[in-house]
Coordinates of C-alpha atoms in Angstrom, one line a residue:
X77 CA 0.0 0.0 0.0
X78 CA 2.9 2.4 0.8
X79 CA 4.3 1.7 -2.6
X80 CA 1.0 2.6 -4.3
X81 CA 0.8 5.8 -2.3
X82 CA 4.4 6.7 -3.3
X83 CA 3.6 5.9 -6.9
X84 CA 0.5 8.1 -6.9
X85 CA 2.6 10.9 -5.3
X86 CA 5.2 10.6 -8.1
X87 CA 2.6 10.6 -10.8
X88 CA 0.9 13.6 -9.3
X89 CA 4.2 15.5 -9.2
X90 CA 4.9 14.6 -12.8
X91 CA 1.5 15.8 -13.9
X92 CA 2.0 19.2 -12.1
X93 CA 5.4 19.6 -13.8
X94 CA 4.0 18.7 -17.3
X95 CA 1.0 21.0 -16.8
X96 CA 3.2 23.8 -15.7
X97 CA 5.4 23.4 -18.8
X98 CA 2.4 23.3 -21.1
X99 CA 0.8 26.5 -19.8
X100 CA 3.9 28.6 -19.5
X101 CA 3.6 31.6 -21.8
X102 CA 6.5 31.7 -24.2
X103 CA 6.2 35.5 -24.5
X104 CA 7.1 35.8 -20.8
X105 CA 10.4 34.0 -21.6
X106 CA 11.1 36.3 -24.5
X107 CA 10.2 39.4 -22.4
X108 CA 8.3 42.4 -23.8
X109 CA 8.1 43.2 -27.5
X110 CA 10.6 46.1 -28.2
X111 CA 10.6 46.6 -32.0
X112 CA 9.6 45.2 -35.3
X113 CA 11.0 45.5 -38.8
X114 CA 9.4 44.7 -42.1
X115 CA 10.9 42.7 -45.0
X116 CA 9.1 43.2 -48.3
X117 CA 11.0 40.3 -50.0
X118 CA 9.6 37.7 -47.6
X119 CA 6.5 39.7 -46.7
X120 CA 7.2 39.2 -43.0
X121 CA 8.0 41.0 -39.8
X122 CA 10.9 40.4 -37.5
X123 CA 10.0 41.0 -33.9
X124 CA 12.6 41.7 -31.3
X125 CA 12.0 41.2 -27.5
X126 CA 13.6 42.6 -24.4
X127 CA 15.4 39.3 -23.8
X128 CA 17.2 39.7 -27.2
X129 CA 15.2 36.9 -28.8
X130 CA 13.6 37.4 -32.2
X131 CA 10.7 36.0 -34.0
X132 CA 9.4 36.1 -37.6
X133 CA 5.7 36.4 -38.4
X134 CA 4.0 36.5 -41.8
X135 CA 2.4 39.7 -42.9
X136 CA -0.9 40.3 -44.7
X137 CA -0.4 42.7 -47.6
X138 CA -3.3 45.0 -48.6
X139 CA -2.8 45.9 -52.3
X140 CA -6.0 47.9 -52.4
X141 CA -4.3 50.9 -50.7
X142 CA -1.7 53.2 -52.3
X143 CA 0.9 52.4 -51.3
X144 CA 0.1 48.8 -50.3
X145 CA 0.3 48.2 -46.5
X146 CA 1.4 45.2 -44.4
X147 CA -0.1 44.1 -41.1
X148 CA 0.2 41.2 -38.7
X149 CA -1.9 40.6 -35.6
X150 CA -0.3 38.7 -32.7
X151 CA -2.2 36.4 -30.3
X152 CA -2.5 39.1 -27.6
X153 CA -4.1 41.5 -30.1
X154 CA -1.0 43.6 -30.7
X155 CA -0.9 44.8 -34.3
X156 CA 2.3 45.2 -36.3
X157 CA 2.0 47.6 -39.2
X158 CA 4.1 48.8 -42.2
X159 CA 2.7 51.8 -44.1
X160 CA 4.4 50.9 -47.3
X161 CA 4.7 47.1 -48.1
X162 CA 7.3 47.8 -50.8
X163 CA 9.9 49.3 -48.5
X164 CA 11.9 47.6 -45.8
X165 CA 12.3 49.2 -42.4
X166 CA 10.9 49.8 -38.9
X167 CA 7.3 48.9 -38.4
X168 CA 4.7 50.3 -36.0
X169 CA 3.6 48.4 -32.9
X170 CA 0.0 49.2 -31.9
X171 CA -1.7 47.9 -28.8
X172 CA -4.7 50.3 -28.6
X173 CA -6.9 52.1 -31.1
X174 CA -5.2 55.0 -32.8
X175 CA -6.6 58.2 -31.4
X176 CA -6.8 59.9 -34.8
X177 CA -8.7 56.9 -36.2
X178 CA -11.1 57.2 -33.2
X179 CA -11.5 60.9 -34.1
X180 CA -12.3 60.0 -37.6
X181 CA -15.1 57.6 -36.5
X182 CA -16.5 60.0 -33.9
X183 CA -16.7 62.9 -36.4
X184 CA -17.9 60.9 -39.4
X185 CA -20.6 59.0 -37.5
X186 CA -21.9 62.4 -36.3
X187 CA -21.6 64.9 -39.2
X188 CA -21.1 62.8 -42.4
X189 CA -24.0 63.0 -44.8
X190 CA -24.0 59.2 -44.8
X191 CA -23.4 58.9 -41.1
X192 CA -25.7 55.9 -40.7
X193 CA -23.4 53.9 -42.9
X194 CA -20.4 54.7 -40.6
X195 CA -21.9 53.7 -37.2
X196 CA -21.1 50.0 -37.7
X197 CA -17.6 50.6 -38.9
X198 CA -15.8 51.4 -35.6
X199 CA -12.0 51.4 -35.8
X200 CA -10.0 48.5 -34.4
X201 CA -6.4 48.3 -33.2
X202 CA -5.6 47.3 -36.8
X203 CA -6.6 50.7 -38.1
X204 CA -3.2 52.1 -37.4
X205 CA -3.3 54.5 -40.4
X206 CA -6.1 57.1 -39.9
X207 CA -6.0 58.1 -43.6
X208 CA -6.6 54.5 -44.8
X209 CA -9.3 54.1 -42.2
X210 CA -11.0 57.3 -43.3
X211 CA -11.2 56.3 -47.0
X212 CA -12.3 52.7 -46.0
X213 CA -15.5 53.9 -44.4
X214 CA -16.7 56.4 -47.1
X215 CA -19.9 56.0 -48.9
X216 CA -19.4 54.4 -52.4
X217 CA -20.7 57.5 -54.3
X218 CA -18.4 59.7 -52.3
X219 CA -15.4 57.4 -53.1
X220 CA -16.3 57.3 -56.8
X221 CA -16.3 61.1 -57.0
X222 CA -13.4 61.7 -54.5
X223 CA -15.4 64.4 -52.7
X224 CA -14.2 63.9 -49.1
X225 CA -10.7 63.8 -47.7
X226 CA -8.5 64.0 -44.6
X227 CA -5.3 65.8 -44.0
X228 CA -2.5 65.9 -41.4
X229 CA -1.8 69.5 -42.1
X230 CA -4.9 71.6 -41.2
X231 CA -3.1 74.9 -41.6
X232 CA -2.2 74.1 -45.2
X233 CA -5.8 73.1 -45.9
X234 CA -7.2 76.4 -44.6
X235 CA -4.5 78.3 -46.5
X236 CA -5.5 76.6 -49.7
X237 CA -9.2 77.6 -49.0
X238 CA -8.1 81.2 -48.7
X239 CA -5.8 81.4 -51.7
X240 CA -2.6 81.5 -49.7
X241 CA -1.3 78.0 -50.1
X242 CA 2.3 77.2 -51.0
X243 CA 2.4 77.0 -54.8
X244 CA 3.8 78.3 -58.1
X245 CA 0.6 80.3 -58.8
X246 CA -0.6 78.7 -62.0
X247 CA -3.3 76.4 -63.1
X248 CA -2.3 73.6 -65.5
X249 CA -3.6 70.7 -67.6
X250 CA -1.8 68.1 -69.7
X251 CA -1.6 67.1 -73.4
X252 CA 0.4 64.7 -75.5
X253 CA 1.8 66.1 -78.8
X254 CA 3.9 63.8 -81.0
X255 CA 4.3 61.4 -78.1
X256 CA 5.7 64.1 -75.8
X257 CA 3.8 65.2 -72.7
X258 CA 3.4 68.9 -72.0
X259 CA 1.9 70.7 -69.0
X260 CA -0.1 73.6 -70.5
X261 CA -0.8 76.7 -68.5
X262 CA -4.5 77.7 -68.3
X263 CA -3.8 80.9 -66.3
X264 CA -1.3 82.5 -64.0
X265 CA -2.1 84.6 -60.9
X266 CA -0.5 88.0 -60.7
X267 CA 2.5 88.6 -58.4
X268 CA 3.2 84.9 -58.0
X269 CA 6.4 82.9 -58.7
X270 CA 5.0 81.8 -62.1
X271 CA 4.1 85.4 -63.0
X272 CA 7.5 86.7 -61.9
X273 CA 9.2 84.0 -64.0
X274 CA 7.3 85.3 -67.1
X275 CA 5.0 82.3 -67.5
X276 CA 1.7 83.0 -69.3
X277 CA -1.5 81.3 -70.4
X278 CA -0.8 78.7 -73.2
X279 CA 2.9 78.4 -72.3
X280 CA 3.9 74.7 -72.4
X281 CA 6.1 73.1 -69.7
X282 CA 8.0 70.4 -71.6
X283 CA 10.8 69.4 -69.2
X284 CA 11.3 69.3 -65.5
X285 CA 14.9 69.7 -64.4
X286 CA 16.0 68.7 -67.9
X287 CA 13.8 65.6 -68.1
X288 CA 10.7 65.0 -70.2
X289 CA 7.4 64.6 -68.2
X290 CA 6.8 60.9 -67.6
X291 CA 3.6 59.0 -67.5
X292 CA 2.4 55.7 -66.3
X293 CA -0.5 53.5 -67.4
X294 CA -3.2 52.7 -64.8
X295 CA -6.0 50.6 -66.3
X296 CA -7.3 52.2 -69.4
X297 CA -5.9 55.7 -68.6
X298 CA -2.6 57.4 -69.0
X299 CA -1.5 59.5 -66.0
X300 CA 1.4 61.8 -65.3
X301 CA 3.8 60.1 -62.9
X302 CA 3.7 60.8 -59.2
X303 CA 7.3 62.1 -59.2
X304 CA 6.6 64.7 -61.8
X305 CA 3.3 65.7 -60.2
X306 CA 5.2 66.3 -57.0
X307 CA 7.6 68.6 -59.0
X308 CA 4.7 70.5 -60.7
X309 CA 2.8 70.9 -57.5
X310 CA 5.5 70.5 -54.9
X311 CA 7.3 72.8 -52.4
X312 CA 10.8 73.0 -53.9
X313 CA 12.6 74.8 -56.7
X314 CA 12.2 73.3 -60.2
X315 CA 13.8 74.2 -63.5
X316 CA 11.2 74.4 -66.3
X317 CA 11.8 74.2 -70.0
X318 CA 9.1 76.4 -71.6
X319 CA 7.8 75.9 -75.1
X320 CA 5.3 77.8 -77.3
X321 CA 3.1 77.2 -80.2
X322 CA 4.4 78.9 -83.3
X323 CA 3.1 78.4 -86.9
X324 CA 1.9 74.8 -86.2
X325 CA 5.2 74.0 -84.5
X326 CA 6.3 73.8 -80.9
X327 CA 9.5 75.6 -80.2
X328 CA 11.7 76.0 -77.1
X329 CA 11.1 79.5 -75.7
X330 CA 13.2 79.7 -72.5
X331 CA 14.5 78.0 -69.4
X332 CA 13.3 79.2 -66.0
X333 CA 14.0 78.3 -62.4
X334 CA 10.9 78.7 -60.1
X335 CA 10.4 78.4 -56.4
X336 CA 6.9 78.2 -54.8
X337 CA 5.7 80.6 -52.2
X338 CA 2.6 81.6 -50.3
X339 CA 1.7 84.7 -52.3
X340 CA -2.0 85.6 -52.6
X341 CA -4.0 84.2 -55.5
X342 CA -6.5 86.9 -56.4
X343 CA -9.5 85.0 -58.0
X344 CA -10.7 88.1 -59.9
X345 CA -8.2 87.3 -62.6
X346 CA -9.5 89.4 -65.5
X347 CA -12.3 91.9 -66.0
X348 CA -13.3 94.0 -69.0
X349 CA -16.1 96.0 -70.5
X350 CA -17.0 95.5 -74.2
X351 CA -19.1 97.9 -76.2
X352 CA -21.1 96.0 -78.8
X353 CA -23.6 98.1 -80.7
X354 CA -25.8 99.8 -78.1
X355 CA -24.8 97.3 -75.4
X356 CA -22.2 97.6 -72.7
X357 CA -21.1 94.1 -71.6
X358 CA -19.2 93.4 -68.4
X359 CA -17.0 90.3 -68.5
X360 CA -15.5 88.7 -65.3
X361 CA -13.1 85.7 -65.3
X362 CA -13.3 84.3 -61.8
X363 CA -11.1 81.4 -60.7
X364 CA -12.1 80.4 -57.1
X365 CA -14.6 81.3 -54.4
X366 CA -12.2 82.7 -51.8
X367 CA -14.3 84.6 -49.2
X368 CA -11.3 86.8 -48.2
X369 CA -11.3 88.2 -51.7
X370 CA -15.0 89.3 -51.8
X371 CA -13.7 92.9 -51.8
X372 CA -12.3 92.3 -55.2
X373 CA -15.7 91.1 -56.4
X374 CA -17.2 94.4 -55.1
X375 CA -14.5 96.4 -56.8
X376 CA -15.2 94.7 -60.2
X377 CA -19.0 95.0 -60.0
X378 CA -18.8 98.6 -58.8
X379 CA -16.8 99.4 -61.9
X380 CA -19.4 97.6 -64.0
X381 CA -22.2 99.5 -62.3
X382 CA -20.5 102.9 -62.7
X383 CA -20.0 102.1 -66.4
X384 CA -23.7 101.4 -66.8
X385 CA -23.3 97.9 -68.2
X386 CA -26.4 96.3 -69.7
X387 CA -25.2 92.7 -69.8
X388 CA -22.9 90.4 -67.8
X389 CA -20.8 87.5 -68.7
X390 CA -19.5 85.5 -65.8
X391 CA -16.6 83.1 -66.8
X392 CA -16.3 80.1 -64.4
X393 CA -14.8 77.7 -67.0
X394 CA -12.0 76.5 -64.6
X395 CA -13.6 77.5 -61.3
X396 CA -13.5 74.4 -59.1
X397 CA -15.5 75.9 -56.2
X398 CA -15.0 77.3 -52.7
X399 CA -16.9 79.0 -49.9
X400 CA -20.7 79.4 -49.6
X401 CA -20.3 82.9 -48.3
X402 CA -18.5 83.9 -51.5
X403 CA -21.2 82.2 -53.7
X404 CA -23.9 84.2 -51.9
X405 CA -21.9 87.4 -52.1
X406 CA -21.3 87.1 -55.9
X407 CA -24.9 86.1 -56.5
X408 CA -26.1 89.2 -54.5
X409 CA -24.1 91.4 -56.9
X410 CA -25.8 89.8 -59.9
X411 CA -29.4 89.0 -58.8
X412 CA -32.4 91.4 -59.2
X413 CA -32.1 94.1 -56.6
X414 CA -35.5 93.4 -55.1
X415 CA -34.6 89.8 -54.3
X416 CA -31.4 91.0 -52.6
X417 CA -33.1 93.7 -50.7
X418 CA -35.7 91.2 -49.4
X419 CA -33.0 88.8 -48.4
X420 CA -34.7 86.0 -50.3
X421 CA -33.9 82.4 -49.5
X422 CA -31.1 81.3 -51.9
X423 CA -29.8 77.9 -50.8
X424 CA -31.3 75.1 -48.7
X425 CA -28.9 72.6 -47.1
X426 CA -30.0 69.0 -46.5
X427 CA -27.8 67.3 -43.8
X428 CA -28.1 63.8 -42.4
X429 CA -31.2 62.8 -40.4
X430 CA -29.8 63.6 -37.0
X431 CA -28.6 67.1 -38.0
X432 CA -31.7 67.9 -40.0
X433 CA -34.0 66.9 -37.1
X434 CA -31.9 68.7 -34.5
X435 CA -31.5 71.9 -36.4
X436 CA -35.2 72.2 -37.3
X437 CA -36.2 71.5 -33.7
X438 CA -33.8 74.0 -32.3
X439 CA -34.8 76.5 -34.9
X440 CA -38.5 76.2 -33.7
X441 CA -37.5 76.4 -30.0
X442 CA -35.0 79.3 -30.3
X443 CA -35.6 82.9 -29.5
X444 CA -36.0 85.1 -32.6
X445 CA -32.4 86.4 -32.2
X446 CA -30.9 82.9 -32.1
X447 CA -32.9 81.2 -34.9
X448 CA -30.2 82.1 -37.5
X449 CA -27.8 79.6 -35.9
X450 CA -30.0 76.6 -36.8
X451 CA -31.5 77.8 -40.1
X452 CA -30.7 75.4 -42.9
X453 CA -31.4 78.2 -45.5
X454 CA -28.9 80.8 -46.7
X455 CA -30.1 84.2 -48.0
X456 CA -29.2 86.7 -50.7
X457 CA -28.0 90.0 -49.4
X458 CA -26.2 88.5 -46.4
X459 CA -22.5 89.3 -45.9
X460 CA -19.9 89.5 -43.3
X461 CA -18.8 92.6 -41.4
X462 CA -15.5 92.6 -43.4
X463 CA -17.4 93.1 -46.7
X464 CA -19.3 96.0 -48.2
X465 CA -23.0 95.8 -48.8
X466 CA -23.4 94.0 -52.1
X467 CA -26.5 96.2 -52.9
X468 CA -24.1 99.1 -53.4
X469 CA -22.7 97.4 -56.5
X470 CA -25.7 95.3 -57.4
X471 CA -26.3 95.3 -61.2
X472 CA -30.1 94.6 -60.9
X473 CA -30.1 92.2 -63.9
X474 CA -32.7 89.8 -65.2
X475 CA -30.3 87.8 -67.3
X476 CA -26.7 86.6 -66.9
X477 CA -24.5 84.6 -69.3
X478 CA -22.4 82.0 -67.4
X479 CA -19.5 80.1 -69.0
X480 CA -19.2 76.7 -67.2
X481 CA -17.5 73.5 -68.3
X482 CA -16.5 70.1 -66.9
X483 CA -13.9 72.0 -64.9
X484 CA -16.6 74.0 -63.1
X485 CA -17.6 72.4 -59.8
X486 CA -19.4 73.0 -56.5
X487 CA -19.8 76.7 -55.8
X488 CA -19.7 77.5 -59.5
X489 CA -22.5 75.0 -60.0
X490 CA -24.4 76.4 -57.0
X491 CA -24.4 79.9 -58.4
X492 CA -25.5 78.7 -61.8
X493 CA -28.2 76.5 -60.4
X494 CA -29.6 78.7 -57.6
X495 CA -29.6 81.9 -59.7
X496 CA -32.1 80.3 -62.1
X497 CA -34.8 80.7 -59.5
X498 CA -34.5 84.5 -59.8
X499 CA -33.3 85.3 -63.4
X500 CA -32.6 84.0 -66.8
X501 CA -29.3 82.1 -66.7
X502 CA -27.8 81.3 -70.1
X503 CA -25.2 78.5 -69.6
X504 CA -22.5 78.4 -72.3
X505 CA -20.0 75.5 -72.3
X506 CA -20.5 71.9 -71.5
X507 CA -21.8 69.6 -68.7
X508 CA -20.4 70.8 -65.4
X509 CA -18.1 68.7 -63.3
X510 CA -20.8 67.6 -60.9
X511 CA -20.5 68.5 -57.2
X512 CA -23.9 69.0 -55.7
X513 CA -22.6 68.4 -52.1
X514 CA -21.2 70.6 -49.4
X515 CA -18.7 70.1 -46.6
X516 CA -17.4 71.3 -43.3
X517 CA -13.9 71.3 -42.0
X518 CA -13.9 69.1 -38.9
X519 CA -11.2 69.4 -36.3
X520 CA -11.0 67.3 -33.1
X521 CA -11.3 70.2 -30.6
X522 CA -10.3 73.6 -32.0
X523 CA -13.4 75.6 -32.9
X524 CA -11.3 78.2 -34.7
X525 CA -10.4 75.5 -37.2
X526 CA -13.8 74.0 -37.9
X527 CA -16.7 72.0 -36.5
X528 CA -15.5 70.2 -33.4
X529 CA -15.9 66.6 -32.0
X530 CA -14.5 66.9 -28.5
X531 CA -14.6 69.4 -25.6
X532 CA -11.1 70.6 -25.3
X533 CA -11.3 70.3 -21.5
X534 CA -11.9 66.5 -21.9
X535 CA -8.6 65.9 -23.7
X536 CA -5.2 65.3 -22.2
X537 CA -2.2 67.3 -23.4
X538 CA -0.7 64.4 -25.3
X539 CA -4.0 63.6 -26.9
X540 CA -4.3 67.2 -28.2
X541 CA -0.7 67.0 -29.5
X542 CA -1.6 63.8 -31.5
X543 CA -4.8 65.4 -32.9
X544 CA -3.6 68.9 -33.4
X545 CA -2.7 68.8 -37.1
X546 CA -5.4 66.5 -38.3
X547 CA -8.6 67.7 -40.0
X548 CA -11.3 66.1 -42.2
X549 CA -13.2 67.7 -45.1
X550 CA -16.1 65.3 -45.5
X551 CA -19.4 65.8 -47.3
X552 CA -22.0 66.9 -44.7
X553 CA -24.8 68.1 -46.9
X554 CA -26.5 68.3 -50.3
X555 CA -27.3 71.8 -51.4
X556 CA -30.5 72.8 -53.3
X557 CA -32.1 76.0 -54.6
X558 CA -34.7 78.0 -52.7
X559 CA -37.4 75.4 -53.8
X560 CA -35.3 72.5 -52.3
X561 CA -34.4 71.3 -55.8
X562 CA -31.0 69.7 -56.3
X563 CA -29.4 68.5 -59.5
X564 CA -28.1 65.2 -58.0
X565 CA -30.0 63.6 -60.8
X566 CA -28.4 63.7 -63.4
X567 CA -25.5 65.0 -61.2
X568 CA -24.4 67.9 -63.4
X569 CA -25.7 71.0 -65.1
X570 CA -26.1 70.8 -68.9
X571 CA -25.5 73.9 -71.1
X572 CA -27.9 75.8 -73.2
X573 CA -25.1 76.2 -75.8
X574 CA -22.9 73.1 -75.9
X575 CA -19.4 74.2 -77.0
X576 CA -15.8 73.2 -76.3
X577 CA -13.0 75.6 -75.7
X578 CA -11.1 76.1 -79.0
X579 CA -13.6 73.6 -80.5
X580 CA -11.6 70.9 -78.6
X581 CA -8.1 71.9 -79.8
X582 CA -5.7 73.7 -77.5
X583 CA -3.9 75.4 -80.4
X584 CA -7.2 77.2 -81.1
X585 CA -7.4 78.6 -77.6
X586 CA -7.1 82.4 -77.1
X587 CA -5.9 84.6 -74.4
X588 CA -8.5 85.5 -71.7
X589 CA -10.8 88.3 -72.9
X590 CA -10.1 87.8 -76.6
X591 CA -13.4 88.1 -78.4
X592 CA -12.3 85.2 -80.7
X593 CA -12.6 82.9 -77.7
X594 CA -15.3 80.4 -78.5
X595 CA -17.2 80.9 -75.2
X596 CA -16.9 84.7 -75.0
X597 CA -17.7 85.0 -78.7
X598 CA -20.8 83.0 -78.4
X599 CA -22.0 85.1 -75.4
X600 CA -21.3 88.4 -77.3
X601 CA -23.2 87.1 -80.3
X602 CA -26.2 86.2 -78.2
X603 CA -26.1 89.6 -76.6
X604 CA -25.6 91.7 -79.7
X605 CA -26.8 89.5 -82.6
X606 CA -23.6 90.5 -84.4
X607 CA -22.5 87.5 -86.4
X608 CA -18.9 88.6 -86.4
X609 CA -18.7 87.4 -82.8
X610 CA -20.3 84.0 -83.6
X611 CA -17.6 81.3 -83.3
X612 CA -17.1 79.2 -86.4
X613 CA -15.4 75.8 -86.2
X614 CA -12.4 75.5 -88.5
X615 CA -12.5 72.9 -91.2
X616 CA -9.1 71.5 -90.2
X617 CA -6.7 71.8 -87.4
X618 CA -4.0 69.8 -85.6
X619 CA -5.4 67.0 -83.5
X620 CA -4.0 66.9 -80.0
X621 CA -4.8 64.1 -77.6
X622 CA -5.7 65.2 -74.1
X623 CA -4.5 63.0 -71.2
X624 CA -5.9 62.8 -67.7
X625 CA -4.4 64.3 -64.7
X626 CA -3.5 62.2 -61.7
X627 CA -5.0 64.0 -58.7
X628 CA -2.5 64.0 -55.9
X629 CA -4.7 66.0 -53.6
X630 CA -8.3 65.8 -54.8
X631 CA -9.3 69.2 -53.5
X632 CA -6.8 70.8 -55.9
X633 CA -9.0 69.6 -58.7
X634 CA -12.5 70.2 -57.2
X635 CA -13.0 72.1 -54.0
X636 CA -16.2 71.2 -52.2
X637 CA -18.9 73.8 -51.5
X638 CA -17.3 74.9 -48.2
X639 CA -19.8 75.8 -45.5
X640 CA -17.7 78.5 -44.0
X641 CA -20.5 80.4 -42.3
X642 CA -21.1 77.8 -39.6
X643 CA -23.1 79.6 -36.8
X644 CA -23.3 76.7 -34.3
X645 CA -21.5 77.1 -31.0
X646 CA -19.2 74.5 -29.3
X647 CA -22.1 73.7 -26.9
X648 CA -24.4 73.0 -29.9
X649 CA -21.9 70.5 -31.2
X650 CA -21.7 68.8 -27.8
X651 CA -25.5 68.6 -27.7
X652 CA -25.4 66.8 -31.1
X653 CA -22.8 64.3 -29.7
X654 CA -25.1 63.5 -26.8
X655 CA -28.1 63.1 -29.1
X656 CA -26.2 60.6 -31.2
X657 CA -25.6 58.4 -28.2

């Protein structure tokens, strides 16, 4: 019996030892995870622990992002992440949800036009890259059009909206001629690096630092390479080889060295008054809806008014949009005086269900002096204290000729669409670019930078530091005219007179304001009836293939309608957050 007891005792001891060995966590032996490196050749991470031991784990590569990313999730939930799966180097170790990704979720699930779609897409520890997470949760229509975006440089974003961004000061497109790619200049802002270098409309940039502009094929389309886009839109000095059209040839004109700066970009680029028969016609070429340049609009229209113009041509052919307040100001200079004096409703904003319901309820409950904060309508004749009364330069017209094309977006479309409720709008050009939506700038906590998500007092200092430079520019509303009619179907504005600039050939383009310009000539013909202004398509011309532009920053190509006159307080935003919960 004693032998049996002894045997059971030995067996029990062995079982304890075996059990202990089986349950011992190998990570404890290795120590804590200290660093990780990524190897694109093997698509794996090498993990290094405090004990000095290393371990290799396979990565999951996501080729749907640009650049592709690599991740691995360990048994304890720790995520290893490489932002570019094509490059070897140190990887990120994440054990908790990225605070910026959480900001993206909290802001988008509250303010986004399609917020209901976002609510079930909460970030995880694996959402290490806030930018990738942002684009992953967007509505499919939004993704298709590239309407919303996120930035880690909020100051540059706001500078761009005000016409003070770091740039060369030109607007360009791209063409292929005899298999050579050229960047052609649509226009140049005064007193900018491009202007000081002597660059002008229709100049061709043929070489960058001595090298031809390169392209790459992506699916069915040809794009300018990222490296050359970064030179053309970058922040460093570049040497340009400038060419010109001359007698059906392209010749080298000069070499220039140009450095970008933050000089102002005055959107009132060109203005003129034409006398045609018994008519005086005002012509305004307007490039962007920058609210801090409303004074320039006033100056131009005051000049028109003093000259007694009878007709107006507003050229928005390249205007990609901007602020609501500028759109209202410009329209208040054009619309019939009575409508402006009466402060007639001009725009109606349709937000998501939570915002619409809340704003309408608060509007009904608010004291008369506070109702404006929650009003989803915007009105003609309203302007900021920094601007002059638009009635003082109002032209009191009943008809306006607007030149708008596929490069005319958002605020350009808003003005064209909403003015039709008050006057005869004659649209010359082509189908517009199609941006019937509006956006807010959303910052985590700073109300001076946009709509906020958090109370600044609820954030720790290190959290503010991590969130400080980030901002989102998502679609928050769909705009409509005073009768709540949008143009989301078909999604663009179609012209009354369908024409292409230069009849589709860049070598038939003219300088701005030239009456031989196809668009301007058509408008002058309609105003005067003088057939000498009527554009006539040439029987033959050189055929130039136009190529698509790769959009590095989508807002460079089509600014949203920016709701820059947000009247809600920080407390109002906090009430919305509570209502969402």
